[in-house]
Amino acid sequence: MDTENLKIYLEIAKLRNISAAAKSLSMTQSTVSRRLQMLEDELHTRLVVRNRGVENITLTPAGEQLIPLCGQLLRMEKDMQEIGQHSKKHRLRIAVPDSIMSYKLKPFFRKLVEEKRDEGITLMMSDSIPISERVRDRQIDLGITNNIVPFAELRKEELFRETYVLVTPEKKDLQEGERIHMKTLDPSHEVYHIFSQDFNRWHNYWIHPGNEKARVNLAHVAIEFLTEEKDWTILPASVAEALVEERKGREELHMYALAPDVPERVAIAVTNRNAGPETARVTEEVISLLKGWLAEQQENKERKKHGRGFKGTEGDGPGVSVGSV
């Protein structure tokens, strides 16, 4: 199969217009139409429907099904072309959500990249939900996700757990051990950050979605929108501690424990059971190093505890409000 025809088809499918696809690809419209016909002939099925008098085309059911397959075939072609280029070293591809990479694990990955410079590490930010699928399709070798891992061909290993906490500019007068109940929060002041499926179900039980002040997908952006005293957001404890400490002296933010039954964020390392021996060896080594580093960090935090800060969470950030989980 001519992969060039697949590339042309993907452009047609994206733009839903043969003329626009031809312009985007710097080809003539007749060439694009001919290559599309070649692909349809090869597959023995129609991929698009050309409606008379209408410029835009419609994809047939077969055409819709072909889109993800095209992506997989083209990625495989790229991987095969790179085999010779990387025959002397295995470049490990790792995908991690921003809320884990930028706060909890940044020091580890900085160290890993330096120590594995000769082997090569490719780090990618990714939303948590699609990571398992990307590992299954071998687009990445190692993923870290806080979502359900639904595929049997994947191996999963828990890395750490932490709770979610409330972050707000509002200073609340609480007793030791007192928590903020979700039903007391004003939905119109929420800056909503989507995390795991478990978190979203819990959140949506107490706070009806659609009334929030803003909806974001980056933790540091959520903090930026806390412009009024009553504004609030919910973040993983490690993220909240880092962001509150980062803004100390510039703006006053407070962290509080939440009620009821706050779910834990569970970070899971995901690899493919069918990976080649070299990939399996390197991913196992990285996971082992990461678990050792996490254990060391936890031991250091336990030694540094002096009974101050936010109790009951994964860490004790200085200058935050007291409340136990």
PDB file of C-alpha atoms in Angstrom:
ATOM      1  CA  MET A   1       0.000   0.000   0.000  1.00  0.00           C
ATOM      2  CA  ASP A   2       1.303   3.439  -0.958  1.00  0.00           C
ATOM      3  CA  THR A   3       1.505   5.383   2.299  1.00  0.00           C
ATOM      4  CA  GLU A   4       1.521   8.630   0.331  1.00  0.00           C
ATOM      5  CA  ASN A   5      -2.105   7.888  -0.568  1.00  0.00           C
ATOM      6  CA  LEU A   6      -2.867   7.486   3.135  1.00  0.00           C
ATOM      7  CA  LYS A   7      -1.342  10.889   3.893  1.00  0.00           C
ATOM      8  CA  ILE A   8      -3.431  12.468   1.149  1.00  0.00           C
ATOM      9  CA  TYR A   9      -6.559  10.765   2.453  1.00  0.00           C
ATOM     10  CA  LEU A  10      -5.954  12.018   6.002  1.00  0.00           C
ATOM     11  CA  GLU A  11      -5.715  15.582   4.690  1.00  0.00           C
ATOM     12  CA  ILE A  12      -8.986  15.127   2.776  1.00  0.00           C
ATOM     13  CA  ALA A  13     -10.649  13.674   5.876  1.00  0.00           C
ATOM     14  CA  LYS A  14      -9.378  16.549   8.021  1.00  0.00           C
ATOM     15  CA  LEU A  15     -10.524  19.319   5.669  1.00  0.00           C
ATOM     16  CA  ARG A  16     -13.591  17.529   4.241  1.00  0.00           C
ATOM     17  CA  ASN A  17     -12.787  19.226   0.946  1.00  0.00           C
ATOM     18  CA  ILE A  18     -10.706  17.861  -1.944  1.00  0.00           C
ATOM     19  CA  SER A  19      -9.842  21.296  -3.320  1.00  0.00           C
ATOM     20  CA  ALA A  20      -8.681  22.533   0.096  1.00  0.00           C
ATOM     21  CA  ALA A  21      -6.668  19.342   0.610  1.00  0.00           C
ATOM     22  CA  ALA A  22      -4.968  19.798  -2.758  1.00  0.00           C
ATOM     23  CA  LYS A  23      -4.035  23.358  -1.846  1.00  0.00           C
ATOM     24  CA  SER A  24      -2.733  22.284   1.567  1.00  0.00           C
ATOM     25  CA  LEU A  25      -0.601  19.540  -0.024  1.00  0.00           C
ATOM     26  CA  SER A  26       0.613  21.764  -2.897  1.00  0.00           C
ATOM     27  CA  MET A  27      -0.904  19.342  -5.419  1.00  0.00           C
ATOM     28  CA  THR A  28      -3.404  19.738  -8.216  1.00  0.00           C
ATOM     29  CA  GLN A  29      -6.989  18.808  -7.466  1.00  0.00           C
ATOM     30  CA  SER A  30      -6.914  16.175 -10.208  1.00  0.00           C
ATOM     31  CA  THR A  31      -3.858  14.520  -8.620  1.00  0.00           C
ATOM     32  CA  VAL A  32      -5.521  14.382  -5.214  1.00  0.00           C
ATOM     33  CA  SER A  33      -8.717  12.957  -6.732  1.00  0.00           C
ATOM     34  CA  ARG A  34      -6.724  10.348  -8.657  1.00  0.00           C
ATOM     35  CA  ARG A  35      -4.760   9.265  -5.553  1.00  0.00           C
ATOM     36  CA  LEU A  36      -8.007   9.009  -3.582  1.00  0.00           C
ATOM     37  CA  GLN A  37      -9.469   6.819  -6.320  1.00  0.00           C
ATOM     38  CA  MET A  38      -6.357   4.611  -6.229  1.00  0.00           C
ATOM     39  CA  LEU A  39      -6.808   4.108  -2.484  1.00  0.00           C
ATOM     40  CA  GLU A  40     -10.515   3.308  -2.857  1.00  0.00           C
ATOM     41  CA  ASP A  41      -9.730   0.805  -5.627  1.00  0.00           C
ATOM     42  CA  GLU A  42      -7.070  -0.846  -3.482  1.00  0.00           C
ATOM     43  CA  LEU A  43      -9.449  -1.172  -0.536  1.00  0.00           C
ATOM     44  CA  HIS A  44     -12.434  -2.121  -2.744  1.00  0.00           C
ATOM     45  CA  THR A  45     -14.691   0.378  -0.993  1.00  0.00           C
ATOM     46  CA  ARG A  46     -15.827   3.992  -1.180  1.00  0.00           C
ATOM     47  CA  LEU A  47     -14.269   6.291   1.386  1.00  0.00           C
ATOM     48  CA  VAL A  48     -15.983   9.585   0.566  1.00  0.00           C
ATOM     49  CA  VAL A  49     -19.290  10.760  -0.854  1.00  0.00           C
ATOM     50  CA  ARG A  50     -19.170  13.713  -3.242  1.00  0.00           C
ATOM     51  CA  ASN A  51     -22.456  15.575  -3.041  1.00  0.00           C
ATOM     52  CA  ARG A  52     -23.497  17.299  -6.257  1.00  0.00           C
ATOM     53  CA  GLY A  53     -23.459  21.070  -5.962  1.00  0.00           C
ATOM     54  CA  VAL A  54     -21.704  20.947  -2.577  1.00  0.00           C
ATOM     55  CA  GLU A  55     -17.958  21.550  -2.207  1.00  0.00           C
ATOM     56  CA  ASN A  56     -17.475  19.588   0.991  1.00  0.00           C
ATOM     57  CA  ILE A  57     -17.378  15.801   0.936  1.00  0.00           C
ATOM     58  CA  THR A  58     -18.823  13.345   3.473  1.00  0.00           C
ATOM     59  CA  LEU A  59     -16.939  10.332   4.779  1.00  0.00           C
ATOM     60  CA  THR A  60     -18.546   6.930   4.456  1.00  0.00           C
ATOM     61  CA  PRO A  61     -18.535   4.601   7.498  1.00  0.00           C
ATOM     62  CA  ALA A  62     -15.506   2.870   5.949  1.00  0.00           C
ATOM     63  CA  GLY A  63     -13.852   6.257   5.516  1.00  0.00           C
ATOM     64  CA  GLU A  64     -14.374   7.071   9.190  1.00  0.00           C
ATOM     65  CA  GLN A  65     -12.921   3.704  10.239  1.00  0.00           C
ATOM     66  CA  LEU A  66      -9.859   4.236   8.076  1.00  0.00           C
ATOM     67  CA  ILE A  67      -8.734   7.436   9.859  1.00  0.00           C
ATOM     68  CA  PRO A  68      -7.245   5.838  13.024  1.00  0.00           C
ATOM     69  CA  LEU A  69      -5.819   2.967  10.964  1.00  0.00           C
ATOM     70  CA  CYS A  70      -4.035   5.458   8.707  1.00  0.00           C
ATOM     71  CA  GLY A  71      -2.472   7.075  11.746  1.00  0.00           C
ATOM     72  CA  GLN A  72      -1.235   3.725  13.048  1.00  0.00           C
ATOM     73  CA  LEU A  73       0.215   2.685   9.672  1.00  0.00           C
ATOM     74  CA  LEU A  74       2.016   5.988   9.204  1.00  0.00           C
ATOM     75  CA  ARG A  75       3.455   5.822  12.720  1.00  0.00           C
ATOM     76  CA  MET A  76       4.646   2.276  12.024  1.00  0.00           C
ATOM     77  CA  GLU A  77       6.285   3.460   8.818  1.00  0.00           C
ATOM     78  CA  LYS A  78       8.057   6.230  10.715  1.00  0.00           C
ATOM     79  CA  ASP A  79       9.192   3.792  13.414  1.00  0.00           C
ATOM     80  CA  MET A  80      10.577   1.406  10.792  1.00  0.00           C
ATOM     81  CA  GLN A  81      12.461   4.227   9.085  1.00  0.00           C
ATOM     82  CA  GLU A  82      14.023   5.177  12.414  1.00  0.00           C
ATOM     83  CA  ILE A  83      15.238   1.658  13.232  1.00  0.00           C
ATOM     84  CA  GLY A  84      18.491   2.176  11.368  1.00  0.00           C
ATOM     85  CA  GLN A  85      18.962   5.678  12.762  1.00  0.00           C
ATOM     86  CA  HIS A  86      18.646   4.431  16.341  1.00  0.00           C
ATOM     87  CA  SER A  87      20.240   1.000  15.995  1.00  0.00           C
ATOM     88  CA  LYS A  88      23.012   1.941  18.426  1.00  0.00           C
ATOM     89  CA  LYS A  89      20.742   3.254  21.161  1.00  0.00           C
ATOM     90  CA  HIS A  90      17.160   2.790  22.297  1.00  0.00           C
ATOM     91  CA  ARG A  91      15.332   6.084  22.694  1.00  0.00           C
ATOM     92  CA  LEU A  92      12.691   5.553  25.359  1.00  0.00           C
ATOM     93  CA  ARG A  93       9.413   7.420  24.814  1.00  0.00           C
ATOM     94  CA  ILE A  94       7.653   8.463  28.035  1.00  0.00           C
ATOM     95  CA  ALA A  95       4.315  10.302  28.338  1.00  0.00           C
ATOM     96  CA  VAL A  96       3.223  11.952  31.597  1.00  0.00           C
ATOM     97  CA  PRO A  97       0.362  14.350  32.476  1.00  0.00           C
ATOM     98  CA  ASP A  98       1.458  17.928  33.146  1.00  0.00           C
ATOM     99  CA  SER A  99       0.044  17.846  36.698  1.00  0.00           C
ATOM    100  CA  ILE A 100       2.412  14.967  37.533  1.00  0.00           C
ATOM    101  CA  MET A 101       5.427  15.909  35.426  1.00  0.00           C
ATOM    102  CA  SER A 102       5.645  19.602  36.293  1.00  0.00           C
ATOM    103  CA  TYR A 103       5.265  19.225  40.053  1.00  0.00           C
ATOM    104  CA  LYS A 104       5.671  15.788  41.596  1.00  0.00           C
ATOM    105  CA  LEU A 105       8.194  14.192  39.230  1.00  0.00           C
ATOM    106  CA  LYS A 106      10.100  17.054  37.612  1.00  0.00           C
ATOM    107  CA  PRO A 107      13.302  16.515  39.688  1.00  0.00           C
ATOM    108  CA  PHE A 108      13.287  12.798  38.905  1.00  0.00           C
ATOM    109  CA  PHE A 109      12.951  13.237  35.162  1.00  0.00           C
ATOM    110  CA  ARG A 110      15.564  15.987  35.117  1.00  0.00           C
ATOM    111  CA  LYS A 111      17.983  13.561  36.770  1.00  0.00           C
ATOM    112  CA  LEU A 112      16.913  10.666  34.519  1.00  0.00           C
ATOM    113  CA  VAL A 113      17.526  12.628  31.318  1.00  0.00           C
ATOM    114  CA  GLU A 114      21.028  13.524  32.500  1.00  0.00           C
ATOM    115  CA  GLU A 115      21.900   9.983  33.572  1.00  0.00           C
ATOM    116  CA  LYS A 116      20.445   8.365  30.433  1.00  0.00           C
ATOM    117  CA  ARG A 117      21.845  10.891  27.975  1.00  0.00           C
ATOM    118  CA  ASP A 118      23.698   8.212  26.006  1.00  0.00           C
ATOM    119  CA  GLU A 119      20.581   6.035  25.715  1.00  0.00           C
ATOM    120  CA  GLY A 120      18.198   8.876  24.939  1.00  0.00           C
ATOM    121  CA  ILE A 121      14.889   9.819  26.576  1.00  0.00           C
ATOM    122  CA  THR A 122      11.914  11.446  24.838  1.00  0.00           C
ATOM    123  CA  LEU A 123       9.523  13.057  27.348  1.00  0.00           C
ATOM    124  CA  MET A 124       6.038  14.076  26.248  1.00  0.00           C
ATOM    125  CA  MET A 125       3.242  15.874  28.073  1.00  0.00           C
ATOM    126  CA  SER A 126      -0.119  14.182  27.548  1.00  0.00           C
ATOM    127  CA  ASP A 127      -3.631  14.222  28.933  1.00  0.00           C
ATOM    128  CA  SER A 128      -4.022  11.300  31.309  1.00  0.00           C
ATOM    129  CA  ILE A 129      -6.989   9.590  29.635  1.00  0.00           C
ATOM    130  CA  PRO A 130      -5.407   8.658  26.237  1.00  0.00           C
ATOM    131  CA  ILE A 131      -2.087   7.460  27.689  1.00  0.00           C
ATOM    132  CA  SER A 132      -3.145   3.805  28.037  1.00  0.00           C
ATOM    133  CA  GLU A 133      -4.296   3.708  24.427  1.00  0.00           C
ATOM    134  CA  ARG A 134      -1.025   5.234  23.252  1.00  0.00           C
ATOM    135  CA  VAL A 135       0.961   2.578  25.133  1.00  0.00           C
ATOM    136  CA  ARG A 136      -1.252  -0.146  23.657  1.00  0.00           C
ATOM    137  CA  ASP A 137      -0.629   1.199  20.131  1.00  0.00           C
ATOM    138  CA  ARG A 138       3.125   1.484  20.893  1.00  0.00           C
ATOM    139  CA  GLN A 139       3.207   5.198  20.236  1.00  0.00           C
ATOM    140  CA  ILE A 140       4.950   5.445  23.609  1.00  0.00           C
ATOM    141  CA  ASP A 141       6.914   2.916  25.668  1.00  0.00           C
ATOM    142  CA  LEU A 142       6.035   4.060  29.189  1.00  0.00           C
ATOM    143  CA  GLY A 143       3.041   6.064  30.310  1.00  0.00           C
ATOM    144  CA  ILE A 144       2.106   7.453  33.699  1.00  0.00           C
ATOM    145  CA  THR A 145      -1.631   7.903  34.128  1.00  0.00           C
ATOM    146  CA  ASN A 146      -4.125   8.507  36.918  1.00  0.00           C
ATOM    147  CA  ASN A 147      -6.977   6.912  35.000  1.00  0.00           C
ATOM    148  CA  ILE A 148      -8.339   3.404  34.571  1.00  0.00           C
ATOM    149  CA  VAL A 149      -6.100   1.098  32.498  1.00  0.00           C
ATOM    150  CA  PRO A 150      -8.649  -0.904  30.450  1.00  0.00           C
ATOM    151  CA  PHE A 151      -6.480  -3.013  28.140  1.00  0.00           C
ATOM    152  CA  ALA A 152      -5.400  -6.579  28.972  1.00  0.00           C
ATOM    153  CA  GLU A 153      -2.183  -6.279  26.961  1.00  0.00           C
ATOM    154  CA  LEU A 154      -0.904  -3.560  29.286  1.00  0.00           C
ATOM    155  CA  ARG A 155       1.097  -4.074  32.457  1.00  0.00           C
ATOM    156  CA  LYS A 156       0.382  -1.584  35.252  1.00  0.00           C
ATOM    157  CA  GLU A 157       2.229  -0.744  38.450  1.00  0.00           C
ATOM    158  CA  GLU A 158       1.129   1.719  41.128  1.00  0.00           C
ATOM    159  CA  LEU A 159       3.623   4.510  41.829  1.00  0.00           C
ATOM    160  CA  PHE A 160       2.006   6.730  44.462  1.00  0.00           C
ATOM    161  CA  ARG A 161      -1.274   7.985  45.920  1.00  0.00           C
ATOM    162  CA  GLU A 162      -2.311  11.411  47.120  1.00  0.00           C
ATOM    163  CA  THR A 163      -5.488  13.256  48.014  1.00  0.00           C
ATOM    164  CA  TYR A 164      -7.128  16.324  46.482  1.00  0.00           C
ATOM    165  CA  VAL A 165      -7.376  19.598  48.396  1.00  0.00           C
ATOM    166  CA  LEU A 166      -9.219  22.896  48.148  1.00  0.00           C
ATOM    167  CA  VAL A 167      -7.178  25.974  47.157  1.00  0.00           C
ATOM    168  CA  THR A 168      -8.687  29.430  47.645  1.00  0.00           C
ATOM    169  CA  PRO A 169      -7.674  33.028  48.475  1.00  0.00           C
ATOM    170  CA  GLU A 170     -10.278  32.983  51.268  1.00  0.00           C
ATOM    171  CA  LYS A 171      -9.007  32.576  54.829  1.00  0.00           C
ATOM    172  CA  LYS A 172     -11.372  30.216  56.646  1.00  0.00           C
ATOM    173  CA  ASP A 173     -11.571  29.942  60.430  1.00  0.00           C
ATOM    174  CA  LEU A 174     -11.468  26.190  61.018  1.00  0.00           C
ATOM    175  CA  GLN A 175     -10.879  24.020  64.026  1.00  0.00           C
ATOM    176  CA  GLU A 176      -8.140  21.370  64.022  1.00  0.00           C
ATOM    177  CA  GLY A 177      -9.380  18.432  61.952  1.00  0.00           C
ATOM    178  CA  GLU A 178     -12.275  20.368  60.418  1.00  0.00           C
ATOM    179  CA  ARG A 179     -12.805  19.975  56.685  1.00  0.00           C
ATOM    180  CA  ILE A 180     -14.643  21.953  54.021  1.00  0.00           C
ATOM    181  CA  HIS A 181     -17.750  20.173  52.761  1.00  0.00           C
ATOM    182  CA  MET A 182     -18.338  20.296  49.012  1.00  0.00           C
ATOM    183  CA  LYS A 183     -21.966  21.382  49.407  1.00  0.00           C
ATOM    184  CA  THR A 184     -20.837  24.618  51.110  1.00  0.00           C
ATOM    185  CA  LEU A 185     -18.857  25.774  48.050  1.00  0.00           C
ATOM    186  CA  ASP A 186     -20.291  28.234  45.516  1.00  0.00           C
ATOM    187  CA  PRO A 187     -20.155  26.599  42.040  1.00  0.00           C
ATOM    188  CA  SER A 188     -20.090  29.983  40.299  1.00  0.00           C
ATOM    189  CA  HIS A 189     -16.668  30.677  41.853  1.00  0.00           C
ATOM    190  CA  GLU A 190     -15.095  27.369  40.869  1.00  0.00           C
ATOM    191  CA  VAL A 191     -12.133  27.086  38.513  1.00  0.00           C
ATOM    192  CA  TYR A 192     -12.624  23.485  37.423  1.00  0.00           C
ATOM    193  CA  HIS A 193      -9.658  21.307  36.487  1.00  0.00           C
ATOM    194  CA  ILE A 194     -10.551  17.857  35.101  1.00  0.00           C
ATOM    195  CA  PHE A 195      -8.459  15.017  36.527  1.00  0.00           C
ATOM    196  CA  SER A 196      -9.211  11.281  36.714  1.00  0.00           C
ATOM    197  CA  GLN A 197     -12.556   9.682  35.919  1.00  0.00           C
ATOM    198  CA  ASP A 198     -13.026   8.810  39.622  1.00  0.00           C
ATOM    199  CA  PHE A 199     -12.385  12.420  40.603  1.00  0.00           C
ATOM    200  CA  ASN A 200     -14.780  13.751  37.979  1.00  0.00           C
ATOM    201  CA  ARG A 201     -17.581  11.415  39.112  1.00  0.00           C
ATOM    202  CA  TRP A 202     -17.095  12.465  42.739  1.00  0.00           C
ATOM    203  CA  HIS A 203     -16.904  16.137  41.813  1.00  0.00           C
ATOM    204  CA  ASN A 204     -20.003  16.054  39.593  1.00  0.00           C
ATOM    205  CA  TYR A 205     -22.021  14.352  42.323  1.00  0.00           C
ATOM    206  CA  TRP A 206     -21.584  17.395  44.547  1.00  0.00           C
ATOM    207  CA  ILE A 207     -21.107  20.209  42.039  1.00  0.00           C
ATOM    208  CA  HIS A 208     -23.347  20.276  38.980  1.00  0.00           C
ATOM    209  CA  PRO A 209     -21.080  20.903  35.969  1.00  0.00           C
ATOM    210  CA  GLY A 210     -21.706  23.891  33.741  1.00  0.00           C
ATOM    211  CA  ASN A 211     -21.924  26.657  36.364  1.00  0.00           C
ATOM    212  CA  GLU A 212     -18.202  27.090  36.999  1.00  0.00           C
ATOM    213  CA  LYS A 213     -16.314  30.377  36.619  1.00  0.00           C
ATOM    214  CA  ALA A 214     -13.796  28.743  34.288  1.00  0.00           C
ATOM    215  CA  ARG A 215     -12.714  25.300  33.095  1.00  0.00           C
ATOM    216  CA  VAL A 216      -9.001  24.637  32.534  1.00  0.00           C
ATOM    217  CA  ASN A 217      -6.634  21.746  31.821  1.00  0.00           C
ATOM    218  CA  LEU A 218      -3.438  23.116  33.383  1.00  0.00           C
ATOM    219  CA  ALA A 219      -2.995  23.484  37.137  1.00  0.00           C
ATOM    220  CA  HIS A 220      -0.983  26.713  37.048  1.00  0.00           C
ATOM    221  CA  VAL A 221      -3.711  28.264  34.885  1.00  0.00           C
ATOM    222  CA  ALA A 222      -6.324  27.296  37.483  1.00  0.00           C
ATOM    223  CA  ILE A 223      -4.408  29.272  40.110  1.00  0.00           C
ATOM    224  CA  GLU A 224      -4.220  32.321  37.832  1.00  0.00           C
ATOM    225  CA  PHE A 225      -8.034  32.503  37.705  1.00  0.00           C
ATOM    226  CA  LEU A 226      -8.401  32.713  41.495  1.00  0.00           C
ATOM    227  CA  THR A 227      -8.843  36.487  41.344  1.00  0.00           C
ATOM    228  CA  GLU A 228     -11.682  36.937  43.869  1.00  0.00           C
ATOM    229  CA  GLU A 229     -11.722  35.991  47.535  1.00  0.00           C
ATOM    230  CA  LYS A 230     -14.539  33.460  47.072  1.00  0.00           C
ATOM    231  CA  ASP A 231     -12.893  31.752  44.075  1.00  0.00           C
ATOM    232  CA  TRP A 232     -11.709  28.180  44.560  1.00  0.00           C
ATOM    233  CA  THR A 233     -10.257  25.184  42.780  1.00  0.00           C
ATOM    234  CA  ILE A 234      -9.466  21.569  43.663  1.00  0.00           C
ATOM    235  CA  LEU A 235      -5.968  20.236  42.970  1.00  0.00           C
ATOM    236  CA  PRO A 236      -3.860  17.207  43.917  1.00  0.00           C
ATOM    237  CA  ALA A 237      -2.003  17.915  47.162  1.00  0.00           C
ATOM    238  CA  SER A 238       1.483  17.874  45.606  1.00  0.00           C
ATOM    239  CA  VAL A 239       0.403  20.328  42.900  1.00  0.00           C
ATOM    240  CA  ALA A 240      -1.362  22.614  45.362  1.00  0.00           C
ATOM    241  CA  GLU A 241       1.613  22.719  47.732  1.00  0.00           C
ATOM    242  CA  ALA A 242       4.028  23.605  44.944  1.00  0.00           C
ATOM    243  CA  LEU A 243       1.818  26.366  43.525  1.00  0.00           C
ATOM    244  CA  VAL A 244       0.955  27.880  46.915  1.00  0.00           C
ATOM    245  CA  GLU A 245       4.638  27.956  47.894  1.00  0.00           C
ATOM    246  CA  GLU A 246       5.580  29.432  44.503  1.00  0.00           C
ATOM    247  CA  ARG A 247       3.237  32.380  45.098  1.00  0.00           C
ATOM    248  CA  LYS A 248       4.157  32.926  48.726  1.00  0.00           C
ATOM    249  CA  GLY A 249       4.876  36.613  49.325  1.00  0.00           C
ATOM    250  CA  ARG A 250       3.041  37.704  46.176  1.00  0.00           C
ATOM    251  CA  GLU A 251      -0.482  36.531  46.935  1.00  0.00           C
ATOM    252  CA  GLU A 252      -2.171  34.713  49.791  1.00  0.00           C
ATOM    253  CA  LEU A 253      -3.581  31.301  48.978  1.00  0.00           C
ATOM    254  CA  HIS A 254      -4.818  28.695  51.433  1.00  0.00           C
ATOM    255  CA  MET A 255      -5.260  24.930  51.276  1.00  0.00           C
ATOM    256  CA  TYR A 256      -8.007  23.026  53.077  1.00  0.00           C
ATOM    257  CA  ALA A 257      -8.983  19.395  53.434  1.00  0.00           C
ATOM    258  CA  LEU A 258     -12.239  18.416  51.740  1.00  0.00           C
ATOM    259  CA  ALA A 259     -15.250  16.337  52.738  1.00  0.00           C
ATOM    260  CA  PRO A 260     -16.800  13.915  52.183  1.00  0.00           C
ATOM    261  CA  ASP A 261     -14.935  10.858  50.935  1.00  0.00           C
ATOM    262  CA  VAL A 262     -12.400  12.621  48.749  1.00  0.00           C
ATOM    263  CA  PRO A 263     -10.997  10.136  46.190  1.00  0.00           C
ATOM    264  CA  GLU A 264      -7.283   9.531  45.999  1.00  0.00           C
ATOM    265  CA  ARG A 265      -5.279  10.288  42.908  1.00  0.00           C
ATOM    266  CA  VAL A 266      -3.458   7.066  42.021  1.00  0.00           C
ATOM    267  CA  ALA A 267      -0.506   7.383  39.640  1.00  0.00           C
ATOM    268  CA  ILE A 268       0.076   4.226  37.598  1.00  0.00           C
ATOM    269  CA  ALA A 269       3.018   3.285  35.375  1.00  0.00           C
ATOM    270  CA  VAL A 270       1.780   1.588  32.198  1.00  0.00           C
ATOM    271  CA  THR A 271       3.828  -0.543  29.779  1.00  0.00           C
ATOM    272  CA  ASN A 272       3.017  -2.933  26.935  1.00  0.00           C
ATOM    273  CA  ARG A 273       3.327  -6.658  27.719  1.00  0.00           C
ATOM    274  CA  ASN A 274       4.259  -7.288  24.076  1.00  0.00           C
ATOM    275  CA  ALA A 275       7.131  -4.800  23.969  1.00  0.00           C
ATOM    276  CA  GLY A 276      10.476  -5.996  22.652  1.00  0.00           C
ATOM    277  CA  PRO A 277      13.101  -7.234  25.129  1.00  0.00           C
ATOM    278  CA  GLU A 278      15.200  -4.057  25.000  1.00  0.00           C
ATOM    279  CA  THR A 279      12.187  -1.792  25.513  1.00  0.00           C
ATOM    280  CA  ALA A 280      10.968  -4.000  28.372  1.00  0.00           C
ATOM    281  CA  ARG A 281      14.395  -3.915  30.022  1.00  0.00           C
ATOM    282  CA  VAL A 282      14.691  -0.126  29.857  1.00  0.00           C
ATOM    283  CA  THR A 283      11.127   0.576  31.024  1.00  0.00           C
ATOM    284  CA  GLU A 284      11.522  -1.808  33.972  1.00  0.00           C
ATOM    285  CA  GLU A 285      14.748  -0.067  34.923  1.00  0.00           C
ATOM    286  CA  VAL A 286      13.123   3.382  34.777  1.00  0.00           C
ATOM    287  CA  ILE A 287      10.130   2.251  36.859  1.00  0.00           C
ATOM    288  CA  SER A 288      12.461   0.734  39.451  1.00  0.00           C
ATOM    289  CA  LEU A 289      14.489   3.955  39.626  1.00  0.00           C
ATOM    290  CA  LEU A 290      11.306   6.012  39.920  1.00  0.00           C
ATOM    291  CA  LYS A 291       9.877   3.909  42.745  1.00  0.00           C
ATOM    292  CA  GLY A 292      13.166   4.125  44.601  1.00  0.00           C
ATOM    293  CA  TRP A 293      13.258   7.898  44.158  1.00  0.00           C
ATOM    294  CA  LEU A 294       9.659   8.269  45.375  1.00  0.00           C
ATOM    295  CA  ALA A 295      10.411   6.176  48.467  1.00  0.00           C
ATOM    296  CA  GLU A 296      13.451   8.333  49.202  1.00  0.00           C
ATOM    297  CA  GLN A 297      11.419  11.533  48.822  1.00  0.00           C
ATOM    298  CA  GLN A 298       8.765  10.226  51.192  1.00  0.00           C
ATOM    299  CA  GLU A 299      11.384   9.271  53.785  1.00  0.00           C
ATOM    300  CA  ASN A 300      12.925  12.745  53.564  1.00  0.00           C
ATOM    301  CA  LYS A 301       9.527  14.382  54.098  1.00  0.00           C
ATOM    302  CA  GLU A 302       8.786  12.199  57.086  1.00  0.00           C
ATOM    303  CA  ARG A 303      12.089  13.218  58.682  1.00  0.00           C
ATOM    304  CA  LYS A 304      11.407  16.914  58.083  1.00  0.00           C
ATOM    305  CA  LYS A 305       7.961  16.958  59.641  1.00  0.00           C
ATOM    306  CA  HIS A 306       7.648  19.272  62.640  1.00  0.00           C
ATOM    307  CA  GLY A 307       3.889  19.281  63.063  1.00  0.00           C
ATOM    308  CA  ARG A 308       3.290  22.397  60.959  1.00  0.00           C
ATOM    309  CA  GLY A 309       1.641  22.963  57.610  1.00  0.00           C
ATOM    310  CA  PHE A 310      -1.131  21.020  55.945  1.00  0.00           C
ATOM    311  CA  LYS A 311      -1.559  17.748  57.843  1.00  0.00           C
ATOM    312  CA  GLY A 312      -2.549  14.467  56.320  1.00  0.00           C
ATOM    313  CA  THR A 313      -1.574  15.187  52.713  1.00  0.00           C
ATOM    314  CA  GLU A 314       1.346  13.872  50.704  1.00  0.00           C
ATOM    315  CA  GLY A 315       3.643  16.703  51.818  1.00  0.00           C
ATOM    316  CA  ASP A 316       3.844  19.617  54.227  1.00  0.00           C
ATOM    317  CA  GLY A 317       4.060  22.859  52.344  1.00  0.00           C
ATOM    318  CA  PRO A 318       5.057  25.818  54.523  1.00  0.00           C
ATOM    319  CA  GLY A 319       2.681  28.697  54.984  1.00  0.00           C
ATOM    320  CA  VAL A 320      -0.548  26.814  54.299  1.00  0.00           C
ATOM    321  CA  SER A 321      -3.620  26.501  56.432  1.00  0.00           C
ATOM    322  CA  VAL A 322      -3.989  23.647  58.884  1.00  0.00           C
ATOM    323  CA  GLY A 323      -6.628  20.987  58.379  1.00  0.00           C
ATOM    324  CA  SER A 324      -6.509  17.218  58.602  1.00  0.00           C
ATOM    325  CA  VAL A 325      -7.858  14.762  56.082  1.00  0.00           C
TER     326      VAL A 325
END
